[in-house]
Coordinates of C-alpha atoms and ligand atoms in Angstrom, one line a residue:
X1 CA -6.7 -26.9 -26.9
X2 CA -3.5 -24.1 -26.5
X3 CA -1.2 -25.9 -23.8
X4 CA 1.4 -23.6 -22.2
X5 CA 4.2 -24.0 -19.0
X6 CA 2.5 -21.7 -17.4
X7 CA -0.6 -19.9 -16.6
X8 CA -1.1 -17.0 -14.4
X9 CA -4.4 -16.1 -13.5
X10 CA -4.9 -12.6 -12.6
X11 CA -2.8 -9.5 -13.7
X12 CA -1.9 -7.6 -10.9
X13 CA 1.6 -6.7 -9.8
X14 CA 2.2 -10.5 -8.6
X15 CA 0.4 -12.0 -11.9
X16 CA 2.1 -9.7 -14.5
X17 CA 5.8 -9.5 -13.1
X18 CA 5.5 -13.6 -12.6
X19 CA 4.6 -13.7 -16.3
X20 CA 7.4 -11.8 -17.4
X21 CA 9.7 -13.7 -15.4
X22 CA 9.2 -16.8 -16.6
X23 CA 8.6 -15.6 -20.3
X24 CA 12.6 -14.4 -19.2
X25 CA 13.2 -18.2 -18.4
X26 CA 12.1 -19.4 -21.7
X27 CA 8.2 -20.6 -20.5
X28 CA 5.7 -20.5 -22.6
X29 CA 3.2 -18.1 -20.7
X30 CA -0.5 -17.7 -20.8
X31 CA -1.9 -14.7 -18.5
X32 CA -5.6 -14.9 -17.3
X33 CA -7.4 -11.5 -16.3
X34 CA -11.3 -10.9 -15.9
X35 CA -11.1 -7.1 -16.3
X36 CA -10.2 -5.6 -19.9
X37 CA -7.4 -4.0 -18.3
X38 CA -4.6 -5.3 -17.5
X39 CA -2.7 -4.1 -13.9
X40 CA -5.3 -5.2 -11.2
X41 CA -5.8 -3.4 -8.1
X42 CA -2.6 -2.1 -8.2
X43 CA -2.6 0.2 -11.5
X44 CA -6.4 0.3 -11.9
X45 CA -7.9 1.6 -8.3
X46 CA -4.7 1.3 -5.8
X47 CA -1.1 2.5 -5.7
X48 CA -1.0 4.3 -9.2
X49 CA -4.4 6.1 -9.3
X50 CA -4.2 7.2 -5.4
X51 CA -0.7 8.7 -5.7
X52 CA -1.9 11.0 -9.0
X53 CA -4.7 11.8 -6.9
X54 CA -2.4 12.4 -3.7
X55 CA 0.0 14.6 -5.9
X56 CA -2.6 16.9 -7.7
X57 CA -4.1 17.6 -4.5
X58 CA -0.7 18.5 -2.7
X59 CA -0.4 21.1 -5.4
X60 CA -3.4 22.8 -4.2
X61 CA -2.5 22.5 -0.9
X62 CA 0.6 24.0 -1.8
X63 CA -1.0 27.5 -3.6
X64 CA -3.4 27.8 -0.7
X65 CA -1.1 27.6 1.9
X66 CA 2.9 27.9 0.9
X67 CA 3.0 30.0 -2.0
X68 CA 2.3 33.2 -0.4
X69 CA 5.5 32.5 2.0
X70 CA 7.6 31.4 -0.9
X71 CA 6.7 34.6 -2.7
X72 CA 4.3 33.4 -5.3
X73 CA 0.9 35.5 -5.2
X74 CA -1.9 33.3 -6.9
X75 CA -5.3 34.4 -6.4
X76 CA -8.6 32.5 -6.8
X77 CA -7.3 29.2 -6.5
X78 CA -9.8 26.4 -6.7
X79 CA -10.2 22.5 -7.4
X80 CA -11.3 21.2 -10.6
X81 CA -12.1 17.2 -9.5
X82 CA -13.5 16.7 -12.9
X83 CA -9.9 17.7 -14.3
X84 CA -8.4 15.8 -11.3
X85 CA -10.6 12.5 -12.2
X86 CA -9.6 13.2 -15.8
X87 CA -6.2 13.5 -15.0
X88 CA -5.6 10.5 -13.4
X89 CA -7.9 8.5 -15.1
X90 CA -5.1 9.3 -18.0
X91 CA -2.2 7.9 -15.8
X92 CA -3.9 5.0 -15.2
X93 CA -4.8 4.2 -18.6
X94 CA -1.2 5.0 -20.1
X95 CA -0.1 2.5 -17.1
X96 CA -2.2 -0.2 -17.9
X97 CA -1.2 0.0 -21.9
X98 CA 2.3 -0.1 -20.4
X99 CA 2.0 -3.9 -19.6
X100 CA 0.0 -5.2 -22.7
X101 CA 2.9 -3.8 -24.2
X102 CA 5.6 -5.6 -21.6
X103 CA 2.9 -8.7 -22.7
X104 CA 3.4 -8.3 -26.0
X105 CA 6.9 -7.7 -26.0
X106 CA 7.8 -10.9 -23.7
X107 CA 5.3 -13.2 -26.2
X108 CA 2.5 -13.7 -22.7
X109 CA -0.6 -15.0 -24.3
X110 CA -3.2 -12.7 -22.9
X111 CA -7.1 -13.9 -22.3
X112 CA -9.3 -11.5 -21.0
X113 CA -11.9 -13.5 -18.8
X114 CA -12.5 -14.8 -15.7
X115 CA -10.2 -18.0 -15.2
X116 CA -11.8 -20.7 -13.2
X117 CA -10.3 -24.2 -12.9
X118 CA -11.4 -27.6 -14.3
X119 CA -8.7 -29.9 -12.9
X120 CA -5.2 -28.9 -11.7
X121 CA -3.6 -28.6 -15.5
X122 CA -6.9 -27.1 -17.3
X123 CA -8.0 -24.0 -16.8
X124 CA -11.4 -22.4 -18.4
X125 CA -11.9 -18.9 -19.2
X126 CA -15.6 -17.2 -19.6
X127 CA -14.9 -13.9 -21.5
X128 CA -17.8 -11.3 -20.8
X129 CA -19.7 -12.2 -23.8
X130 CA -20.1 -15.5 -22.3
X131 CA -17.9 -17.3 -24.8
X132 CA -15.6 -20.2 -23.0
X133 CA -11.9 -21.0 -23.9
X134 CA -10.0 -24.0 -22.3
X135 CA -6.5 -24.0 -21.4
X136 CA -3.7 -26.5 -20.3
X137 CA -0.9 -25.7 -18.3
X138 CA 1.8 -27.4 -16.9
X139 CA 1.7 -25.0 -13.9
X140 CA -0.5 -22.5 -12.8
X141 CA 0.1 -19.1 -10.6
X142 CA -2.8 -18.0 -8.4
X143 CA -2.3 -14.2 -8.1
X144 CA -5.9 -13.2 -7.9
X145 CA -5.7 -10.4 -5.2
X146 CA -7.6 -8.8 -2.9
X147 CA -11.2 -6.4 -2.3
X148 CA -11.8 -4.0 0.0
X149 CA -13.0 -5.4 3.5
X150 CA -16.2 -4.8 5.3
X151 CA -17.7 -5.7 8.4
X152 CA -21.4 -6.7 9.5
X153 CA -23.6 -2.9 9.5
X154 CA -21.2 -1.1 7.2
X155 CA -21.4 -2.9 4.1
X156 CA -21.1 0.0 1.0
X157 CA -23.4 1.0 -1.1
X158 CA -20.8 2.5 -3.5
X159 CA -22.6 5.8 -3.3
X160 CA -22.3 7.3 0.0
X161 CA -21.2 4.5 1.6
X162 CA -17.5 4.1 -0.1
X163 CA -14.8 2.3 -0.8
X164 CA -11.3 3.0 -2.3
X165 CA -12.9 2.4 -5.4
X166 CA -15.3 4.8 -5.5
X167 CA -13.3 7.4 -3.7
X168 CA -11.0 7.7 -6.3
X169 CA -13.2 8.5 -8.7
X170 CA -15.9 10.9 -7.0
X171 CA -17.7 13.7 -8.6
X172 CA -17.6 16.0 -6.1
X173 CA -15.4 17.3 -3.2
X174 CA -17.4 16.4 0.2
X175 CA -17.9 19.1 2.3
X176 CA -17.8 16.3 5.5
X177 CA -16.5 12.5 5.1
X178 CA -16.0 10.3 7.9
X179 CA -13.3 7.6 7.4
X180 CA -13.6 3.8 9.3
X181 CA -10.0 3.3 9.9
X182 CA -6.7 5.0 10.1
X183 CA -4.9 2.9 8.1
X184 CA -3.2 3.6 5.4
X185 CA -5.8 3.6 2.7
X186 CA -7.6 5.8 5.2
X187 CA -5.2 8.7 5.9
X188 CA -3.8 8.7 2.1
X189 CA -7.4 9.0 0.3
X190 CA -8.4 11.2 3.7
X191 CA -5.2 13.3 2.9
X192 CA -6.8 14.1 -0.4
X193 CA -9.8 15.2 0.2
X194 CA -8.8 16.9 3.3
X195 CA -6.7 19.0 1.1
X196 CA -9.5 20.0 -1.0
X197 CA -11.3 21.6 1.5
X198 CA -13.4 18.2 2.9
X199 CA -13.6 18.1 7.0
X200 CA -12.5 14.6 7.0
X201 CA -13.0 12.7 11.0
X202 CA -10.9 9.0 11.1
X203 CA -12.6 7.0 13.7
X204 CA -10.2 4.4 14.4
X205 CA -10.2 1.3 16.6
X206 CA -7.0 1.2 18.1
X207 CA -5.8 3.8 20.5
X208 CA -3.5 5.2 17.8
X209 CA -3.3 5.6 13.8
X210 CA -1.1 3.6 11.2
X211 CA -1.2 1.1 14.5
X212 CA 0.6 -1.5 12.6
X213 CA 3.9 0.8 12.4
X214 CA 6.4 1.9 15.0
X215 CA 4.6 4.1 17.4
X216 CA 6.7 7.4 17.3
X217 CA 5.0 7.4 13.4
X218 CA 1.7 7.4 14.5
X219 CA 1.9 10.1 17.1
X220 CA 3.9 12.1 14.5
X221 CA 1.5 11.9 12.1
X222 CA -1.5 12.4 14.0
X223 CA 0.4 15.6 15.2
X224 CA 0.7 16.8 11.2
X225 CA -2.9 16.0 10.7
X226 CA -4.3 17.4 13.0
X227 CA -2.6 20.8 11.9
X228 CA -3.9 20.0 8.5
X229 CA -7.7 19.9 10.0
X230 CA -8.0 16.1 10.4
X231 CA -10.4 15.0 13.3
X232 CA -9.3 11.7 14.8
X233 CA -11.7 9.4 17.5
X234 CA -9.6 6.7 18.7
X235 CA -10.8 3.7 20.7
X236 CA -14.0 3.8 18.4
X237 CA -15.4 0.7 17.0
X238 CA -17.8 1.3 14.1
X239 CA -20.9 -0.9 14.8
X240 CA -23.2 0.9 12.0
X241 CA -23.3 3.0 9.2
X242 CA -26.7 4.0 7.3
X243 CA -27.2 6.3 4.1
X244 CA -30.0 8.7 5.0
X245 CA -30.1 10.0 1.2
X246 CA -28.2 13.1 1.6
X247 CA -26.0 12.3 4.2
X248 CA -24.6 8.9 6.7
X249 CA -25.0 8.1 9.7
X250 CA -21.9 6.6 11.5
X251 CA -22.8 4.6 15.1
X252 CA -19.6 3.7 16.9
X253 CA -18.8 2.1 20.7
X254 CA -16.0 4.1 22.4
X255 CA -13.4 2.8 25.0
X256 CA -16.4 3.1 27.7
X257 CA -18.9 1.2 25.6
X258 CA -20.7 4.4 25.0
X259 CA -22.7 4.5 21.9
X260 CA -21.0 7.8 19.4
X261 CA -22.5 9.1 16.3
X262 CA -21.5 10.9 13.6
X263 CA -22.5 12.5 10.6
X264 CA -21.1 13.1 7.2
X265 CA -22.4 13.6 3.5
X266 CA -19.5 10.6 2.9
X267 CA -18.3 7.4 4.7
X268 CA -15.0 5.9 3.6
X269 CA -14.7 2.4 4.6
X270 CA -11.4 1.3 4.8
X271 CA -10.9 -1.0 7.5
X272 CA -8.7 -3.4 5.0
X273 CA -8.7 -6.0 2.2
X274 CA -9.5 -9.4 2.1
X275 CA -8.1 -12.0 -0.2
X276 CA -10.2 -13.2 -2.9
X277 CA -11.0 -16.3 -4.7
X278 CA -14.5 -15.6 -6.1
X279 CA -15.1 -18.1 -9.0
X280 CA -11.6 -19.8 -8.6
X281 CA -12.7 -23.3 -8.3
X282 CA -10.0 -23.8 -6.5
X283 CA -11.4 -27.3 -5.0
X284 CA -11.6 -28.7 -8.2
X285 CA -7.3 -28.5 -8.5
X286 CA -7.5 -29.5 -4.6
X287 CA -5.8 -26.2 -3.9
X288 CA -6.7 -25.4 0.3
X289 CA -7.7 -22.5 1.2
X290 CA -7.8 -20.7 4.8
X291 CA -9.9 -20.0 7.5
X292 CA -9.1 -16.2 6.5
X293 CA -9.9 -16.8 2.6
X294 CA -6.2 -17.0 1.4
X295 CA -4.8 -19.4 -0.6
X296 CA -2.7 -21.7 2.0
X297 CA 1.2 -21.8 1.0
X298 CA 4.1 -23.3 1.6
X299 CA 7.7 -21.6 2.1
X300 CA 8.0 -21.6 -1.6
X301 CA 4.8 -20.1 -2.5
X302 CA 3.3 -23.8 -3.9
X303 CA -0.2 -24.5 -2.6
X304 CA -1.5 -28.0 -1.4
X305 CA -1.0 -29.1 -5.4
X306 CA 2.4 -28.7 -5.4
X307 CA 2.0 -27.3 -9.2
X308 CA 0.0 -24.5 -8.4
X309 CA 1.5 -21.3 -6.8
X310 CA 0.0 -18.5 -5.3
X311 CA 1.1 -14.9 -4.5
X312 CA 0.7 -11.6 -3.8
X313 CA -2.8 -10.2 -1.8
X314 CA -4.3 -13.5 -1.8
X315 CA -1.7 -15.2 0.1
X316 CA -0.1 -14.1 3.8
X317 CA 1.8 -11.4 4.3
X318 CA 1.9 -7.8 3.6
X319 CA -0.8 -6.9 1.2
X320 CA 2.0 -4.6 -0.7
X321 CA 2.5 -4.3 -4.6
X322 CA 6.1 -4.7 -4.2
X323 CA 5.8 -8.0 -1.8
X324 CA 3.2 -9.5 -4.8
X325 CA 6.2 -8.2 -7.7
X326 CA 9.6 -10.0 -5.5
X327 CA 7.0 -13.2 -4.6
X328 CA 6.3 -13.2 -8.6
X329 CA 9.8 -13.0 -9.5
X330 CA 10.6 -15.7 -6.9
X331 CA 8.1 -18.4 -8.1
X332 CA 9.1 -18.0 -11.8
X333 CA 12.9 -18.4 -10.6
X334 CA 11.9 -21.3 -8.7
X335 CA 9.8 -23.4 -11.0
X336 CA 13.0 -23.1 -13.6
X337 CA 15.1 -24.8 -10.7
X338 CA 17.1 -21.8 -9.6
X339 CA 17.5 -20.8 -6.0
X340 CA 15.8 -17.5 -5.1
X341 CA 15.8 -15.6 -2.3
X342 CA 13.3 -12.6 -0.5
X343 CA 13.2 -11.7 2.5
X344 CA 10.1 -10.9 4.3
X345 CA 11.6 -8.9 7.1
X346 CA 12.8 -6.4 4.7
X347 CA 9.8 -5.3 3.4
X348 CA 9.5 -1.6 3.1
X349 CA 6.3 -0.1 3.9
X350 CA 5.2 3.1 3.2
X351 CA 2.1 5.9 3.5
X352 CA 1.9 8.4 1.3
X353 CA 0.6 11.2 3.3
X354 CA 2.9 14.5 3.1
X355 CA 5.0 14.3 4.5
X356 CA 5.4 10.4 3.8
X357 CA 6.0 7.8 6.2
X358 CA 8.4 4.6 5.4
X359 CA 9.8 1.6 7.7
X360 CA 11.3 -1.3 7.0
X361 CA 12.6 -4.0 10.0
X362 CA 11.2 -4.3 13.3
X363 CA 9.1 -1.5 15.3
X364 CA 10.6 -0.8 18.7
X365 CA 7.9 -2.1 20.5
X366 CA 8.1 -5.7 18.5
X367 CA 12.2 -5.7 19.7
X368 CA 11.1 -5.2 23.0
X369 CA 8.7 -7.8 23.2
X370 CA 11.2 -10.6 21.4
X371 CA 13.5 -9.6 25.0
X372 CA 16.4 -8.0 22.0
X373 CA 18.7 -5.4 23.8
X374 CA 18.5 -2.0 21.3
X375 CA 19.7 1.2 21.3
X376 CA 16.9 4.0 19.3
X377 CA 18.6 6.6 17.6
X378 CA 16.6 9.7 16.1
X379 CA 16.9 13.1 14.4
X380 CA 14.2 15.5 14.0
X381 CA 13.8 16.8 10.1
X382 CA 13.3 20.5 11.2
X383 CA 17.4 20.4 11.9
X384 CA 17.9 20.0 8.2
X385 CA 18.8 22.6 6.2
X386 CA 17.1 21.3 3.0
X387 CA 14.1 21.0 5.3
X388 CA 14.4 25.0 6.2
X389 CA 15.0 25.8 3.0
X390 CA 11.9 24.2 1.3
X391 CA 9.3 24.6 4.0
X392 CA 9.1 21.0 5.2
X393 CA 10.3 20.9 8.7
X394 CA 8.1 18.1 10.2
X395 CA 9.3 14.8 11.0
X396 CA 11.9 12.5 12.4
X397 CA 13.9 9.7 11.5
X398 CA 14.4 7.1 13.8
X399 CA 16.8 4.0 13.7
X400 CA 17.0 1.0 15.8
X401 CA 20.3 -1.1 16.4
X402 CA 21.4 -4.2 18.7
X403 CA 22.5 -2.8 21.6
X404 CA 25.9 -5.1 21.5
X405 CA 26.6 -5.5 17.8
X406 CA 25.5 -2.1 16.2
X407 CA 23.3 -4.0 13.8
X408 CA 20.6 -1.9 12.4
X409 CA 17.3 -3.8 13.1
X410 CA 14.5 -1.1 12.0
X411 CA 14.3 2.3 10.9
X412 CA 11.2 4.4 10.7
X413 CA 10.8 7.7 9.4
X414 CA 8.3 10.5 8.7
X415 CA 9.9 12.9 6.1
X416 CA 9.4 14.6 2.7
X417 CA 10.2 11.7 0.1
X418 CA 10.3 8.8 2.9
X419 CA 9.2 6.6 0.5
X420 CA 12.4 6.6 -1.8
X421 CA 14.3 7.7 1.0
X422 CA 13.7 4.6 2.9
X423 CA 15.3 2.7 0.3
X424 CA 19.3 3.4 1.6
X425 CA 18.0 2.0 4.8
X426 CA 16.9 -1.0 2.9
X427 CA 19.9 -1.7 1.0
X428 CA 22.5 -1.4 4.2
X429 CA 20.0 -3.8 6.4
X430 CA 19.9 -6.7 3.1
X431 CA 23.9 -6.3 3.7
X432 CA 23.7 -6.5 8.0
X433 CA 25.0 -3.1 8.4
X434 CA 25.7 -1.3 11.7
X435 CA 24.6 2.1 12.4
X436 CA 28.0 3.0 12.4
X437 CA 28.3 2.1 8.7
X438 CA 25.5 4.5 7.9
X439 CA 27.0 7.0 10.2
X440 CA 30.0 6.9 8.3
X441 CA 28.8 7.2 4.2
X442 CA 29.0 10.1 3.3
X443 CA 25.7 12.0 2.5
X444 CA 24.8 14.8 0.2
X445 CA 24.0 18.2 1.5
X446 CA 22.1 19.6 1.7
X447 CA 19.5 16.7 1.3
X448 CA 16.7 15.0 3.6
X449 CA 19.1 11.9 3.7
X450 CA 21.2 13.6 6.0
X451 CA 18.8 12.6 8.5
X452 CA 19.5 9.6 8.4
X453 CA 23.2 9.5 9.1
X454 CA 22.1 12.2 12.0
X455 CA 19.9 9.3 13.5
X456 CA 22.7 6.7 12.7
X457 CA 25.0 8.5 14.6
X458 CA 22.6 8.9 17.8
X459 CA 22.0 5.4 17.4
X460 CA 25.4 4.5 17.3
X461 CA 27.1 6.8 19.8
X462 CA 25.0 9.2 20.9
X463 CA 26.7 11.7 18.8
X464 CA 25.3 13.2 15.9
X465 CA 26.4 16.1 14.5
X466 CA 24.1 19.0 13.8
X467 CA 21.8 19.1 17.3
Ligands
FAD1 P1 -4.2 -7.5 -7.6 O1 -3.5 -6.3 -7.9 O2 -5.4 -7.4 -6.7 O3 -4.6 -8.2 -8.9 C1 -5.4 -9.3 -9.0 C2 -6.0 -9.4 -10.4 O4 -6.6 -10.7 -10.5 C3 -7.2 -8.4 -10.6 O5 -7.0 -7.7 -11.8 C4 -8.4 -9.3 -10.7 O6 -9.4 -8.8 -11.6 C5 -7.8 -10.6 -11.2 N1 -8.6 -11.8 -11.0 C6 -9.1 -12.2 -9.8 N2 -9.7 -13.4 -9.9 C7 -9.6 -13.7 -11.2 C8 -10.0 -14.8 -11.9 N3 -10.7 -15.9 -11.4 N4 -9.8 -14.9 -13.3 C9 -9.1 -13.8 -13.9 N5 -8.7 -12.8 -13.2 C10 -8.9 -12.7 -11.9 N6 0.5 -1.2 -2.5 C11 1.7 -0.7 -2.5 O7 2.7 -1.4 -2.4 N7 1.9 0.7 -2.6 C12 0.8 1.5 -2.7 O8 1.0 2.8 -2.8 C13 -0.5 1.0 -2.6 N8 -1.6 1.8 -2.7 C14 -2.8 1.3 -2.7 C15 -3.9 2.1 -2.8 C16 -5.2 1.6 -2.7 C17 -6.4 2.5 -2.8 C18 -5.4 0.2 -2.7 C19 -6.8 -0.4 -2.7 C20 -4.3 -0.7 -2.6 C21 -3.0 -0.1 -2.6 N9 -1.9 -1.0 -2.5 C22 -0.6 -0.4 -2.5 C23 -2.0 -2.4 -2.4 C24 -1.7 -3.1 -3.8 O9 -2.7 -2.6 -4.8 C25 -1.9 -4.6 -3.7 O10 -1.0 -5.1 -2.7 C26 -1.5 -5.2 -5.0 O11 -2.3 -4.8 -6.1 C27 -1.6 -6.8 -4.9 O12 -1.2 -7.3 -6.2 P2 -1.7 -8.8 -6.6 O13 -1.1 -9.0 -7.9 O14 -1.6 -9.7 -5.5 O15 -3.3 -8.6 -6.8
NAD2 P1 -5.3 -1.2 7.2 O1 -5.2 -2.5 7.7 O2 -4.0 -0.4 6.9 O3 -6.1 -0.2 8.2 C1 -7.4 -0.6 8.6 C2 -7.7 0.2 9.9 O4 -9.0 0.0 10.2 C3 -6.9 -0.4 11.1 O5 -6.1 0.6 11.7 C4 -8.0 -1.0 12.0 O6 -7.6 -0.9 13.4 C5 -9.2 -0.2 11.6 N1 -10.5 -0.8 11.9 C6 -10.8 -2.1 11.6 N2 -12.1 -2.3 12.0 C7 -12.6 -1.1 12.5 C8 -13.9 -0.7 13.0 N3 -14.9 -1.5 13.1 N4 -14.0 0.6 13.4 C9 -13.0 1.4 13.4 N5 -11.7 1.1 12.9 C10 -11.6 -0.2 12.4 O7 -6.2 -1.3 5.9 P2 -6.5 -0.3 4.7 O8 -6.1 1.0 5.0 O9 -7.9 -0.6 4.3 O10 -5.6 -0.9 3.6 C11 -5.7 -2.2 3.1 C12 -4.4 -2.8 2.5 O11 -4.0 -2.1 1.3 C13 -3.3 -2.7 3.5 O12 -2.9 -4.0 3.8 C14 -2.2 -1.9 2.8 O13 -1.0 -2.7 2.9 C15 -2.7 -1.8 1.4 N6 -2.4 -0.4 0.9 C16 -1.1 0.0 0.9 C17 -0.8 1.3 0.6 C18 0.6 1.7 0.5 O14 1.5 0.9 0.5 N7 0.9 3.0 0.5 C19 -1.8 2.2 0.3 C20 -3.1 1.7 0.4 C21 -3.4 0.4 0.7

């Protein structure tokens, strides 16, 4: 039997950055994944093949509705989603070869299978043929993610009842699909079939969209959508959906208890993820898990057998790629007796709608409930000059600093490139800075970053520059 320091079981952005972490730190590594990719949700059916999706679409968006402006005359422009599929199905495979390679390179033993433990050091792996393989490891990284969630009356059917899964991989552009949930997953994979021509209708819940984010987003972004054709009924709780063949049937509640129904040739369910531990055998390593299906923690990511880990989807928290990755990196460091830090506050989050929306800190409304005196800064995008001169003019930026020490406490923002724009507000909150220090950096013009120090500067003094 092989015996290694480690083994991770599951590839995903937590499993495969943990394994080349601690293949960094001189352990030898064994990485477990059922699938024969290598990537999990993550590079297979989440962040990678939604954004190649999100960014062919916005190019047709683009030559139906801003070329003509910008000058460029295109006729009969139309959607190829075979191509699309194609296409991205392409990005995700080069992706996925990316990491055997970083495998390879870093000298991870890779088993394809699905890892299910014996005891708390042995490990079995049943490869799809059925063949078994047993393992020993020292120490052992749960990182086995997360499925789409469903509840009782809309369970999918993977054919017109949908997932993410399926949605990123349709054959055919819907002429009408109704979306459970304005969540992110929601309003991205809505984004791009909206822009293909599909009516898409959200029907949400809670009394706003992205709910989970600072307030001024949502209404912002409902305000964008809506312009972009997007139908949203709020206050709706989806009791059941039904495939009638051709087309769903959506029954909802509204706010009054009123029973709503809609109808679409597509239902996206994406009312969120849940963590999952299918075929784990957790009990038999006497690792706990929750009430809410994750893997139960500690502060240092061990579980209940202090040496197993768990990160990423399947433990609590954000269920981000870049929270699994810093958690990965965190549990290597700490195994090999070094002193790692992350920071859960100062998690960026982002939706990749167009334009994007990005936060990181607190929302204004949590500030207000913990009692905090703030001051809220903001600055509209449409007072950019970059934003004139490239047609993107909606949005704001808004930042949110302690009234008394000027220390920047959140900042939210809807903008073109929000999601790598986020990052500067990132980097000056992991080093405490004031809204003054942002006000006073120096920032490229013409550039959407700009908005930023504008907002800064409201925050700080009510004084910025160019309104
Ligand atoms: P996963 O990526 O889920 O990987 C877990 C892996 O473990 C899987 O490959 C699974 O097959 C394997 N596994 C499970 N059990 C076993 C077992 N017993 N044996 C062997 N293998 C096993 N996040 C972002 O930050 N940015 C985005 O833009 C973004 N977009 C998304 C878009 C969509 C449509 C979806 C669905 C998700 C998106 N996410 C995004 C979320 C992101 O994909 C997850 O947060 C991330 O993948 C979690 O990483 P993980 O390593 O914890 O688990
Ligand atoms: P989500 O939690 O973002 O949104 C789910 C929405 O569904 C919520 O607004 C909720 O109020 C609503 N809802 C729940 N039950 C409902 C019902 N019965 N009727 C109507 N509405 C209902 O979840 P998601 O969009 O499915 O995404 C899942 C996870 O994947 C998220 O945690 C997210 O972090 C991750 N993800 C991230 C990205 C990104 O970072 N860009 C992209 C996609 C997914």
């Amino acid at each position: 039997m092989e015996s290694f320091d480690l083994a991770i079981i599951g590839s995903g952005p937590g499993g495969y950055v943990a394994a080349i972490r601690a293949a960094q730190l001189g352990m030898k590594t064994a990485i477990i994944e059922k699938y024969n990719t290598l990537g999990g949700t993550c590079l297979n059916v989440g962040c990678i093949p939604s954004k190649a999706l999100l960014d062919s679409s916005e190019h047709f968006h683009n030559a139906t509705h801003n070329f003509t402006e910008h000058g460029i005359d295109v006729d009969n422009v139309r959607p190829n989603i075979e191509q699309m599929i194609k296409r991205k199905n392409e990005v995700v495979e080069q992706t996925c070869n990316g990491i055997k390679y970083l495998m390879d390179k870093n000298k991870i033993a890779v088993f394809n299978g699905l890892g299910s433990f014996k005891d708390s050091t042995h490990i079995s792996i049943k490869d799809q043929d059925g063949k078994v393989t047993e393992i020993e490891a020292k120490k052992t990284i749960i990182a086995t993610g997360s499925k789409p969630n469903f509840f009782p009356g809309m369970e999918p059917d993977k054919k017109r009842i949908i997932t993410s899964t399926e949605a990123l991989s349709l054959k055919e552009i819907p002429k009408k699909m109704i979306v459970i949930g304005g969540g992110v997953i929601g309003l991205e994979l809505g984004s791009v079939f909206g822009r293909l021509g599909t009516q898409v209708e959200v029907v949400e819940f809670a009394s706003s969209i992205i709910p989970t984010m600072d307030e001024t987003m949502g209404k912002e972004l409902t305000r964008v959508l809506k312009k972009e054709g997007f139908k949203f009924h709020l206050e709706h709780r989806v009791k059941s959906v039904v495939n009638k063949g051709d087309k769903v049937i959506i029954t909802a509640l509204n706010k009054k208890e009123v029973e709503v129904t809609f109808e679409a040739d597509y239902c996206l369910v994406a009312v969120g993820r849940k963590p999952y531990t299918d075929g784990l055998n957790a009990e038999a390593a006497g690792v706990k898990i929750t009430d809410r299906g994750q893997v139960e923690v500690n502060d240092y990511l061990q579980t209940s057998t202090p040496n197993i880990y768990a990160i990423g989807d399947v433990v609590r928290g954000a269920m981000l790629a870049h929270k699994a990755e810093e958690e990965g990196v965190f549990v290597a460091e700490h195994m090999a007796g070094q002193k790692p830090h992350m920071n859960y506050n100062l998690i960026p989050g982002v939706v990749y709608t167009w334009p994007e929306v990005a936060s990181v800190g607190k929302t204004e409304a949590e500030l207000v409930k913990e009692g905090r005196e703030i001051k809220v800064g903001s600055f509209p995008i449409k007072a950019l000059g970059r934003a004139r001169a490239s047609m993107d003019t909606a949005g704001l930026v808004k930042v949110i600093a302690d009234s008394e020490t000027d220390e920047v406490l959140g900042v939210h923002m809807i903008a073109p490139r929000a999601a790598d724009l986020i990052m500067e507000a990132v980097v000056a909150m992991e080093y405490r800075a004031s809204a003054e220090d942002i006000a006073r950096i120096c920032h490229p013009h013409p550039t959407y970053s700009e908005a930023i120090k504008e907002a800064a500067l409201d925050a700080f003094e009510k004084r910025a520059l160019h309104i």
